[in-house]
Amino acid sequence: MCAIFTGKRLIYLEEVNSTNSYLSALAAQEKVVDGTVVLAAHQLAGKGQRGNVWQAEKGKNLTFSIYYSPAAMRISKQFLLTQAISLGVYDYLCLRCTKVKIKWPNDLYVNDKKIGGMLIENSIKGELISQVVIGIGLNINQETFDASLQNATSLYIENKKIYNLEDECKTLLSYVERRYLSWLNGNHAVLKEQYLNVIYRYKSWHTYKLPNGSVLEGMITGLEETGQLLVQDPTGVQHSFANQEIMF
Ligand code: BTN
């Protein structure tokens, strides 16, 4: 499978601070073609979620950003875009691994370990999403991780195989584009249902840490329209969490 327009313009950089920052700055300077991709062999200051740094060994992983300019998509559909792109990466990973899950909201897990993540940065005009920069970091050929990243894995660790990064990137882009188009075309009910079916720890009991230091025993039961996570406690009460309000 080949992408139709995603990556047709591909900017390859040996080194950059962050592909997301590079692409956002480029879009502020010039008209960027829909589907432009910036791919880096190495990021000096890769941005992760919650202000974290995204660490990835030089030349061994996929670190890239995609530029899309969706016409007339309302900001209320932002979380659906997160779901769509997560499903695109999920679809790709399912070609390479079993036990793939999406950890709400947009981490990719294999065998209970994090293999990738994304940082989606939207620009808003009025009520509409005018542009999106979708940054994806996926661990491919990295063999070991820093002690601070105990819960990380890669395709190499899972399959003991070295992958060709260019080929993997092409395949991944085609799956991400497919889900992006599905979102753009309004197939939102299907995206919601498929996302829920593959989320990590869905409908099983676990303990969760809350920011005030307390622990909640609970079961993920679904999502609110806004994307908040619904967790039921043992007494049957449903709790709703925004990103960063529950840790696992
Ligand atoms: C996370 O913390 O899980 C999100 C990681 C997103 C990392 C990717 S790597 C390519 C792109 N450029 C960045 O600076 N960040 C994203």
CSV table of C-alpha atoms and ligand atoms in Angstrom, one decimal:
chain,number,residue,atom,x,y,z
A,1,MET,CA,0.0,0.0,0.0
A,2,CYS,CA,1.3,3.5,-0.9
A,3,ALA,CA,0.2,6.9,0.4
A,4,ILE,CA,-1.6,9.1,-2.1
A,5,PHE,CA,-0.3,12.5,-1.0
A,6,THR,CA,1.4,12.1,2.4
A,7,GLY,CA,5.1,12.3,2.0
A,8,LYS,CA,5.1,13.3,-1.7
A,9,ARG,CA,7.0,16.3,-0.4
A,10,LEU,CA,9.5,14.8,2.0
A,11,ILE,CA,12.1,17.0,3.7
A,12,TYR,CA,14.9,14.8,5.1
A,13,LEU,CA,17.2,16.3,7.8
A,14,GLU,CA,20.2,14.6,9.4
A,15,GLU,CA,19.7,16.7,12.5
A,16,VAL,CA,17.1,19.1,13.8
A,17,ASN,CA,15.9,20.2,17.2
A,18,SER,CA,12.3,18.9,16.6
A,19,THR,CA,10.6,18.0,13.4
A,20,ASN,CA,7.3,19.4,14.8
A,21,SER,CA,8.9,22.8,15.5
A,22,TYR,CA,10.7,22.8,12.1
A,23,LEU,CA,7.5,22.1,10.2
A,24,SER,CA,5.4,24.6,12.2
A,25,ALA,CA,8.1,27.3,11.5
A,26,LEU,CA,8.1,26.4,7.8
A,27,ALA,CA,4.3,26.7,7.6
A,28,ALA,CA,4.5,30.1,9.2
A,29,GLN,CA,7.0,31.2,6.5
A,30,GLU,CA,5.6,29.7,3.3
A,31,LYS,CA,2.6,27.8,2.0
A,32,VAL,CA,3.3,24.2,2.8
A,33,VAL,CA,1.7,21.5,0.6
A,34,ASP,CA,-0.8,19.2,2.3
A,35,GLY,CA,0.8,16.0,3.3
A,36,THR,CA,4.4,17.4,3.6
A,37,VAL,CA,6.6,15.3,5.8
A,38,VAL,CA,9.7,16.3,7.7
A,39,LEU,CA,11.8,13.3,8.7
A,40,ALA,CA,14.9,13.5,10.8
A,41,ALA,CA,17.7,11.0,11.5
A,42,HIS,CA,18.2,12.7,14.8
A,43,GLN,CA,16.4,15.2,17.0
A,44,LEU,CA,18.4,17.3,19.4
A,45,ALA,CA,15.3,18.4,21.4
A,46,GLY,CA,12.5,16.1,20.4
A,47,LYS,CA,9.3,17.1,22.0
A,48,GLY,CA,7.2,14.6,23.9
A,49,GLN,CA,3.8,15.0,25.6
A,50,ARG,CA,3.4,17.0,28.8
A,51,GLY,CA,6.6,19.0,28.0
A,52,ASN,CA,8.8,15.9,28.1
A,53,VAL,CA,11.7,15.3,25.9
A,54,TRP,CA,11.4,12.5,23.3
A,55,GLN,CA,14.6,10.5,23.3
A,56,ALA,CA,15.5,8.3,20.3
A,57,GLU,CA,18.9,7.0,19.3
A,58,LYS,CA,20.3,8.6,16.2
A,59,GLY,CA,19.5,6.8,12.9
A,60,LYS,CA,17.7,3.9,14.5
A,61,ASN,CA,14.1,5.1,14.8
A,62,LEU,CA,11.4,7.0,13.0
A,63,THR,CA,10.9,10.6,14.1
A,64,PHE,CA,8.9,12.7,11.7
A,65,SER,CA,6.1,15.1,11.4
A,66,ILE,CA,3.2,15.4,8.9
A,67,TYR,CA,1.5,18.7,7.8
A,68,TYR,CA,-2.2,18.5,7.0
A,69,SER,CA,-4.6,21.4,6.3
A,70,PRO,CA,-8.1,20.0,6.8
A,71,ALA,CA,-10.7,22.2,5.2
A,72,ALA,CA,-13.7,23.0,7.4
A,73,MET,CA,-13.1,20.6,10.3
A,74,ARG,CA,-14.5,21.9,13.5
A,75,ILE,CA,-12.4,22.0,16.7
A,76,SER,CA,-14.9,19.7,18.4
A,77,LYS,CA,-13.4,16.9,16.2
A,78,GLN,CA,-9.9,17.3,17.6
A,79,PHE,CA,-10.0,14.2,19.7
A,80,LEU,CA,-11.4,12.2,16.8
A,81,LEU,CA,-8.2,13.2,14.9
A,82,THR,CA,-6.1,11.8,17.8
A,83,GLN,CA,-8.1,8.6,17.6
A,84,ALA,CA,-7.7,8.4,13.8
A,85,ILE,CA,-3.9,8.9,13.8
A,86,SER,CA,-3.5,6.5,16.7
A,87,LEU,CA,-5.4,3.9,14.7
A,88,GLY,CA,-3.2,4.5,11.7
A,89,VAL,CA,0.0,3.8,13.7
A,90,TYR,CA,-1.8,0.9,15.3
A,91,ASP,CA,-2.7,-0.6,11.9
A,92,TYR,CA,0.9,-0.4,10.8
A,93,LEU,CA,2.2,-2.0,14.1
A,94,CYS,CA,-0.2,-4.8,13.7
A,95,LEU,CA,1.6,-5.8,10.5
A,96,ARG,CA,4.8,-6.2,12.6
A,97,CYS,CA,3.7,-7.3,16.1
A,98,THR,CA,1.0,-9.0,18.1
A,99,LYS,CA,-0.4,-7.6,21.3
A,100,VAL,CA,-0.6,-4.0,20.0
A,101,LYS,CA,-2.7,-1.6,22.0
A,102,ILE,CA,-3.4,2.2,22.0
A,103,LYS,CA,-2.9,3.5,25.5
A,104,TRP,CA,-5.3,6.4,25.9
A,105,PRO,CA,-5.0,8.9,24.6
A,106,ASN,CA,-2.3,8.3,22.0
A,107,ASP,CA,0.6,6.1,23.1
A,108,LEU,CA,1.3,3.0,21.2
A,109,TYR,CA,2.0,-0.1,23.3
A,110,VAL,CA,3.3,-3.6,22.4
A,111,ASN,CA,3.4,-6.3,25.0
A,112,ASP,CA,2.6,-3.7,27.8
A,113,LYS,CA,5.5,-1.5,26.7
A,114,LYS,CA,5.6,1.8,25.0
A,115,ILE,CA,6.9,1.6,21.4
A,116,GLY,CA,5.7,5.0,20.2
A,117,GLY,CA,3.9,8.2,20.8
A,118,MET,CA,2.7,11.3,19.0
A,119,LEU,CA,2.4,15.0,19.5
A,120,ILE,CA,-0.4,16.6,17.5
A,121,GLU,CA,-0.2,20.4,17.4
A,122,ASN,CA,-3.3,22.1,15.9
A,123,SER,CA,-3.8,25.6,14.7
A,124,ILE,CA,-7.2,27.0,15.1
A,125,LYS,CA,-9.0,29.7,13.1
A,126,GLY,CA,-12.4,30.6,14.7
A,127,GLU,CA,-14.2,27.3,15.2
A,128,LEU,CA,-12.1,25.4,12.6
A,129,ILE,CA,-8.9,23.5,12.6
A,130,SER,CA,-6.8,25.3,10.0
A,131,GLN,CA,-3.6,23.2,10.1
A,132,VAL,CA,-2.3,20.2,12.0
A,133,VAL,CA,1.3,19.1,12.6
A,134,ILE,CA,1.3,15.5,13.6
A,135,GLY,CA,4.6,14.4,15.1
A,136,ILE,CA,5.2,10.7,15.4
A,137,GLY,CA,8.0,8.9,17.2
A,138,LEU,CA,8.3,5.2,16.7
A,139,ASN,CA,11.0,3.0,18.1
A,140,ILE,CA,12.2,0.7,15.3
A,141,ASN,CA,15.8,-0.6,15.5
A,142,GLN,CA,16.9,0.7,18.9
A,143,GLU,CA,18.3,-2.2,21.0
A,144,THR,CA,18.6,-0.7,24.4
A,145,PHE,CA,17.0,2.2,26.2
A,146,ASP,CA,18.2,4.6,28.9
A,147,ALA,CA,17.4,3.4,32.5
A,148,SER,CA,14.9,6.3,32.7
A,149,LEU,CA,12.9,4.6,30.0
A,150,GLN,CA,12.3,1.2,31.6
A,151,ASN,CA,8.9,0.8,29.9
A,152,ALA,CA,10.2,1.3,26.4
A,153,THR,CA,10.4,-1.2,23.6
A,154,SER,CA,11.1,-1.3,19.8
A,155,LEU,CA,10.4,-3.5,16.9
A,156,TYR,CA,13.9,-4.8,17.2
A,157,ILE,CA,13.4,-5.8,20.8
A,158,GLU,CA,10.1,-7.4,20.0
A,159,ASN,CA,11.1,-9.3,16.8
A,160,LYS,CA,15.0,-9.4,16.9
A,161,LYS,CA,15.0,-8.0,13.4
A,162,ILE,CA,16.5,-4.9,11.8
A,163,TYR,CA,14.1,-2.9,9.7
A,164,ASN,CA,14.8,-0.6,6.7
A,165,LEU,CA,13.6,2.8,8.0
A,166,GLU,CA,12.7,4.1,4.6
A,167,ASP,CA,10.4,1.2,3.8
A,168,GLU,CA,8.8,1.3,7.3
A,169,CYS,CA,8.2,5.0,7.0
A,170,LYS,CA,6.5,4.6,3.6
A,171,THR,CA,4.2,1.9,4.9
A,172,LEU,CA,3.4,3.8,8.1
A,173,LEU,CA,2.6,6.9,6.1
A,174,SER,CA,0.1,5.0,4.0
A,175,TYR,CA,-1.7,3.7,7.0
A,176,VAL,CA,-1.8,7.1,8.8
A,177,GLU,CA,-3.1,8.7,5.6
A,178,ARG,CA,-5.8,6.2,5.3
A,179,ARG,CA,-7.1,6.9,8.8
A,180,TYR,CA,-6.7,10.7,8.3
A,181,LEU,CA,-8.9,10.5,5.2
A,182,SER,CA,-11.4,8.5,7.1
A,183,TRP,CA,-11.5,11.3,9.7
A,184,LEU,CA,-11.7,14.0,7.0
A,185,ASN,CA,-14.6,12.2,5.3
A,186,GLY,CA,-16.5,12.0,8.5
A,187,ASN,CA,-16.4,8.3,9.3
A,188,HIS,CA,-16.4,9.2,12.9
A,189,ALA,CA,-18.6,6.5,14.4
A,190,VAL,CA,-16.4,3.8,12.9
A,191,LEU,CA,-13.2,5.5,14.2
A,192,LYS,CA,-14.7,5.8,17.7
A,193,GLU,CA,-15.8,2.2,17.8
A,194,GLN,CA,-12.5,0.8,16.4
A,195,TYR,CA,-10.4,3.0,18.8
A,196,LEU,CA,-12.3,1.8,21.8
A,197,ASN,CA,-11.9,-1.8,20.8
A,198,VAL,CA,-8.1,-1.6,20.9
A,199,ILE,CA,-7.4,0.6,23.9
A,200,TYR,CA,-5.0,-0.7,26.6
A,201,ARG,CA,-6.7,-2.1,29.7
A,202,TYR,CA,-10.2,-1.8,28.4
A,203,LYS,CA,-12.7,-3.4,30.7
A,204,SER,CA,-10.2,-5.0,33.1
A,205,TRP,CA,-9.4,-4.0,36.7
A,206,HIS,CA,-6.2,-2.1,37.5
A,207,THR,CA,-4.9,0.4,39.9
A,208,TYR,CA,-4.3,4.0,38.8
A,209,LYS,CA,-2.4,6.9,40.4
A,210,LEU,CA,-4.1,10.2,40.6
A,211,PRO,CA,-2.2,13.6,40.7
A,212,ASN,CA,-3.1,14.1,44.4
A,213,GLY,CA,-1.2,10.9,45.3
A,214,SER,CA,-4.3,8.7,45.9
A,215,VAL,CA,-4.8,5.4,44.2
A,216,LEU,CA,-7.9,4.4,42.3
A,217,GLU,CA,-8.9,0.8,41.7
A,218,GLY,CA,-10.9,0.9,38.5
A,219,MET,CA,-11.9,-0.4,35.1
A,220,ILE,CA,-11.8,1.6,31.9
A,221,THR,CA,-15.4,1.5,30.5
A,222,GLY,CA,-15.4,4.1,27.7
A,223,LEU,CA,-14.8,7.6,26.6
A,224,GLU,CA,-16.8,10.8,26.8
A,225,GLU,CA,-17.5,12.8,23.6
A,226,THR,CA,-14.8,15.2,24.6
A,227,GLY,CA,-12.3,12.3,24.8
A,228,GLN,CA,-12.2,12.1,28.6
A,229,LEU,CA,-11.5,8.6,29.9
A,230,LEU,CA,-14.3,6.9,31.9
A,231,VAL,CA,-13.2,4.7,34.7
A,232,GLN,CA,-15.6,2.8,36.9
A,233,ASP,CA,-14.6,2.1,40.6
A,234,PRO,CA,-15.6,-1.1,42.4
A,235,THR,CA,-18.8,0.5,43.8
A,236,GLY,CA,-20.0,1.2,40.3
A,237,VAL,CA,-19.3,4.9,40.3
A,238,GLN,CA,-18.0,6.3,37.0
A,239,HIS,CA,-15.1,8.8,37.1
A,240,SER,CA,-14.1,11.0,34.2
A,241,PHE,CA,-10.5,12.0,33.6
A,242,ALA,CA,-8.9,14.5,31.2
A,243,ASN,CA,-5.3,13.8,30.0
A,244,GLN,CA,-2.8,14.1,32.8
A,245,GLU,CA,-5.5,13.6,35.5
A,246,ILE,CA,-4.8,9.8,35.7
A,247,MET,CA,-1.5,8.1,35.5
A,248,PHE,CA,-0.8,4.6,34.3
B,1,BTN,C1,5.1,11.3,23.5
B,1,BTN,O1,5.6,11.9,24.5
B,1,BTN,O2,4.7,10.1,23.6
B,1,BTN,C2,5.0,12.0,22.2
B,1,BTN,C3,6.2,11.7,21.4
B,1,BTN,C4,6.2,12.5,20.1
B,1,BTN,C5,7.6,12.5,19.5
B,1,BTN,C6,7.6,12.9,18.1
B,1,BTN,S1,9.2,12.5,17.3
B,1,BTN,C7,8.8,13.4,15.9
B,1,BTN,C8,8.0,14.6,16.4
B,1,BTN,N1,8.9,15.8,16.7
B,1,BTN,C9,8.9,16.1,18.0
B,1,BTN,O3,9.6,17.0,18.5
B,1,BTN,N2,8.1,15.2,18.6
B,1,BTN,C10,7.4,14.3,17.8
